[in-house]
Tab-separated table of C-alpha atoms in Angstrom:
chain	number	residue	atom	x	y	z
A	1	MET	CA	201.637	103.660	93.160
A	2	ARG	CA	199.942	101.858	96.055
A	3	ARG	CA	196.902	99.710	95.298
A	4	THR	CA	194.705	101.988	97.411
A	5	GLU	CA	195.655	104.936	95.237
A	6	LEU	CA	194.917	102.936	92.082
A	7	LEU	CA	191.460	102.032	93.350
A	8	VAL	CA	190.685	105.602	94.285
A	9	ALA	CA	192.071	106.861	90.997
A	10	GLY	CA	189.823	104.447	89.115
A	11	PHE	CA	186.817	105.600	91.057
A	12	LEU	CA	187.706	109.241	90.530
A	13	ALA	CA	187.636	108.678	86.802
A	14	VAL	CA	183.939	107.935	87.281
A	15	VAL	CA	183.319	110.663	89.842
A	16	PRO	CA	185.796	113.473	88.995
A	17	ALA	CA	184.120	116.110	91.153
A	18	ILE	CA	185.777	114.921	94.356
A	19	ALA	CA	189.176	114.073	92.863
A	20	PRO	CA	191.346	116.854	94.354
A	21	ALA	CA	190.432	116.228	97.985
A	22	CYS	CA	190.279	112.442	97.814
A	23	ALA	CA	193.733	112.185	96.304
A	24	GLN	CA	195.103	113.782	99.465
A	25	THR	CA	193.204	111.610	101.938
A	26	ALA	CA	193.725	108.031	100.819
A	27	PRO	CA	194.439	105.863	103.878
A	28	ALA	CA	198.033	106.111	105.076
A	29	GLU	CA	200.119	103.264	106.418
A	30	ALA	CA	199.396	102.413	110.018
A	31	GLN	CA	201.546	104.460	112.352
A	32	ALA	CA	203.442	103.065	115.325
A	33	VAL	CA	201.579	102.840	118.612
A	34	THR	CA	203.565	105.045	120.962
A	35	GLU	CA	201.298	105.353	124.012
A	36	PRO	CA	201.138	101.851	125.495
A	37	ALA	CA	198.115	102.214	127.798
A	38	LYS	CA	196.305	105.125	126.202
A	39	GLY	CA	193.350	104.948	123.854
A	40	LEU	CA	192.411	101.385	124.777
A	41	SER	CA	188.829	100.458	125.656
A	42	HIS	CA	189.988	99.452	129.131
A	43	GLU	CA	193.001	100.304	131.252
A	44	PRO	CA	195.381	97.325	131.468
A	45	LYS	CA	197.749	97.120	134.400
A	46	PRO	CA	201.199	95.510	134.675
A	47	LYS	CA	201.671	92.850	137.314
A	48	SER	CA	205.278	93.786	138.013
A	49	GLY	CA	207.839	96.505	137.499
A	50	ASP	CA	209.626	94.369	134.921
A	51	GLU	CA	206.447	93.872	132.897
A	52	ASN	CA	205.821	97.612	133.046
A	53	LYS	CA	209.323	98.307	131.685
A	54	MET	CA	208.769	95.887	128.819
A	55	VAL	CA	205.451	97.500	127.919
A	56	ILE	CA	207.001	100.969	127.915
A	57	ALA	CA	209.923	99.785	125.766
A	58	MET	CA	207.499	98.157	123.326
A	59	GLY	CA	205.503	101.361	123.023
A	60	LYS	CA	208.522	103.610	122.574
A	61	ALA	CA	210.345	101.488	119.989
A	62	THR	CA	210.644	103.216	116.616
A	63	ASP	CA	212.168	100.419	114.542
A	64	ILE	CA	209.523	98.145	113.018
A	65	ASP	CA	211.350	94.871	113.633
A	66	GLN	CA	212.241	95.949	117.159
A	67	ARG	CA	208.572	96.604	117.929
A	68	ILE	CA	207.688	93.101	116.754
A	69	ALA	CA	210.510	91.543	118.774
A	70	LEU	CA	209.584	93.445	121.942
A	71	ALA	CA	205.917	92.509	121.600
A	72	GLU	CA	206.841	88.843	121.199
A	73	ALA	CA	209.229	89.043	124.162
A	74	LEU	CA	206.479	90.514	126.358
A	75	LEU	CA	204.014	87.767	125.434
A	76	ALA	CA	206.621	85.033	125.868
A	77	LYS	CA	207.592	86.198	129.363
A	78	TYR	CA	204.113	87.243	130.482
A	79	PRO	CA	201.596	85.080	128.563
A	80	ASP	CA	198.746	86.266	130.790
A	81	THR	CA	199.596	89.969	130.414
A	82	GLU	CA	196.705	92.383	130.172
A	83	TYR	CA	198.617	94.029	127.328
A	84	ARG	CA	198.156	91.107	124.920
A	85	GLY	CA	195.653	93.045	122.813
A	86	LEU	CA	198.020	96.006	122.569
A	87	ALA	CA	201.008	93.788	121.773
A	88	ARG	CA	199.144	92.135	118.920
A	89	LEU	CA	197.953	95.541	117.662
A	90	ILE	CA	201.545	96.767	117.586
A	91	GLU	CA	202.610	93.657	115.680
A	92	ALA	CA	199.711	93.982	113.231
A	93	ALA	CA	200.561	97.631	112.549
A	94	ALA	CA	204.245	96.768	112.135
A	95	TYR	CA	203.599	93.964	109.663
A	96	HIS	CA	201.203	96.223	107.741
A	97	GLN	CA	204.002	98.763	107.454
A	98	LYS	CA	206.321	95.999	106.236
A	99	GLY	CA	203.793	95.073	103.569
A	100	ASP	CA	203.059	91.660	105.097
A	101	ASP	CA	199.291	91.874	105.428
A	102	LEU	CA	198.890	88.107	105.852
A	103	LYS	CA	200.623	88.331	109.232
A	104	ALA	CA	199.021	91.700	109.961
A	105	VAL	CA	195.577	90.134	109.635
A	106	ILE	CA	196.471	87.234	111.939
A	107	PHE	CA	197.716	89.509	114.711
A	108	GLY	CA	195.027	92.122	114.154
A	109	GLU	CA	192.235	89.577	114.450
A	110	GLU	CA	193.794	88.209	117.634
A	111	SER	CA	193.956	91.732	119.051
A	112	ILE	CA	190.275	92.260	118.290
A	113	GLY	CA	189.496	88.928	119.933
A	114	VAL	CA	191.162	90.166	123.118
A	115	ASP	CA	189.827	93.723	122.971
A	116	PRO	CA	186.939	94.105	120.480
A	117	ASN	CA	186.272	97.698	121.535
A	118	ASN	CA	189.616	99.238	120.598
A	119	PHE	CA	188.851	101.586	117.716
A	120	LYS	CA	192.538	101.736	116.765
A	121	THR	CA	192.617	98.033	115.970
A	122	LEU	CA	189.257	98.142	114.227
A	123	LEU	CA	190.423	100.964	111.961
A	124	LEU	CA	193.701	99.245	111.195
A	125	MET	CA	191.881	96.076	110.163
A	126	ALA	CA	189.353	98.038	108.102
A	127	ASP	CA	192.310	99.698	106.348
A	128	ILE	CA	194.033	96.384	105.688
A	129	TYR	CA	191.010	94.537	104.358
A	130	SER	CA	189.882	97.408	102.138
A	131	GLN	CA	193.398	97.971	100.753
A	132	SER	CA	194.517	94.368	100.251
A	133	THR	CA	191.365	92.798	98.823
A	134	HIS	CA	191.144	92.218	95.062
A	135	ARG	CA	188.071	92.117	92.859
A	136	ASN	CA	188.605	88.454	91.911
A	137	ASP	CA	189.519	87.120	95.369
A	138	LEU	CA	187.418	84.077	96.262
A	139	ASP	CA	186.995	85.445	99.799
A	140	ARG	CA	186.389	89.008	98.607
A	141	GLU	CA	182.918	89.358	100.097
A	142	ASP	CA	183.997	87.981	103.466
A	143	ARG	CA	186.934	90.402	103.636
A	144	LEU	CA	184.879	93.414	102.539
A	145	THR	CA	182.140	92.526	105.009
A	146	LYS	CA	184.729	92.491	107.788
A	147	ALA	CA	186.142	95.815	106.631
A	148	ASP	CA	182.708	97.441	106.680
A	149	LYS	CA	181.865	95.891	110.045
A	150	TYR	CA	185.073	97.068	111.673
A	151	ALA	CA	184.798	100.559	110.167
A	152	GLN	CA	181.219	100.934	111.373
A	153	GLU	CA	182.075	99.675	114.862
A	154	ALA	CA	184.980	102.118	115.040
A	155	LEU	CA	182.678	105.007	114.108
A	156	VAL	CA	180.331	104.091	116.954
A	157	LEU	CA	183.192	103.842	119.467
A	158	LEU	CA	184.702	107.147	118.349
A	159	LYS	CA	181.500	108.993	119.271
A	160	THR	CA	182.119	108.359	122.966
A	161	ALA	CA	185.889	107.762	122.966
A	162	ALA	CA	187.627	109.359	125.933
A	163	LYS	CA	190.651	111.581	125.512
A	164	PRO	CA	193.899	109.607	125.659
A	165	ASP	CA	195.398	112.523	127.617
A	166	PRO	CA	193.392	114.882	129.892
A	167	LYS	CA	195.707	117.724	128.832
A	168	LEU	CA	194.555	117.389	125.225
A	169	SER	CA	192.197	120.224	124.295
A	170	ASP	CA	188.655	119.439	123.176
A	171	SER	CA	189.411	121.014	119.814
A	172	ASN	CA	192.501	118.901	119.196
A	173	TRP	CA	190.748	115.732	120.327
A	174	ASN	CA	187.760	116.400	118.074
A	175	ASN	CA	190.121	116.993	115.149
A	176	ALA	CA	191.947	113.755	115.919
A	177	LYS	CA	188.679	111.836	116.046
A	178	LYS	CA	187.601	113.381	112.763
A	179	GLY	CA	190.777	112.086	111.167
A	180	GLU	CA	190.062	108.595	112.475
A	181	GLU	CA	186.468	108.803	111.246
A	182	SER	CA	187.815	109.693	107.810
A	183	ARG	CA	189.785	106.434	107.756
A	184	ALA	CA	186.585	104.493	108.408
A	185	TYR	CA	184.645	106.223	105.645
A	186	ILE	CA	187.473	105.872	103.127
A	187	ALA	CA	187.704	102.146	103.917
A	188	MET	CA	183.980	101.737	103.323
A	189	GLY	CA	184.302	103.759	100.138
A	190	LEU	CA	187.026	101.461	98.812
A	191	ASP	CA	184.889	98.444	99.705
A	192	ALA	CA	181.993	99.907	97.731
A	193	ILE	CA	184.266	100.456	94.707
A	194	LEU	CA	185.221	96.774	94.692
A	195	ARG	CA	181.540	95.849	94.867
A	196	GLY	CA	180.714	98.175	91.992
A	197	LYS	CA	178.460	100.281	94.212
A	198	PHE	CA	179.724	103.638	92.999
A	199	SER	CA	176.949	105.717	94.578
A	200	ASP	CA	177.819	104.307	98.017
A	201	ALA	CA	181.506	104.763	97.255
A	202	LYS	CA	181.001	108.414	96.388
A	203	SER	CA	178.947	109.015	99.545
A	204	ASN	CA	181.456	107.386	101.891
A	205	ILE	CA	184.548	108.913	100.284
A	206	GLN	CA	182.897	112.312	100.381
A	207	LYS	CA	182.284	111.863	104.132
A	208	GLY	CA	185.907	110.871	104.491
A	209	ILE	CA	187.203	114.066	102.895
A	210	ASP	CA	184.688	116.581	104.305
């Protein structure tokens, strides 16, 4: 059982009323980024046809290790690429999927440093910090503070986030945003559990499953 599920299960023992829904909505592993230039807070542009091909290949790769290798290859060949934030996001998500959250945090923080208004990266980092922090960690409060900060910033950005594809219906886009908002609330709920703030945990988890 994943640590996230154990935390939620422990909380649900205290607040059994929301158990059925919460058990189905615990944060999932970060999914691969498949649309290279979509959903970012700004629109990066390739400086050459070759760079464009590398970005597309990086976005379309399905193998975790291949995504990491392609992201590294892009940054090695084009160190000033406008896709640095995306490349680091892809690497962070890949390492999170591999269970290597130490590297995921390094690349995720770099991605945020390049593009602090990308809600995808903010949510990924909120997920990682809330799922990988332990009650007795010496840096627990710092990690949980970051998780809350990133989750809250993502919620603000999602309110005005533009559709990644104009063909996407308003209904489907609103549903997609609701799913992303749920990730933020669940992360904050898990943070509250670790802090022993069970009232806040219940409130946030309830928002995440509504």
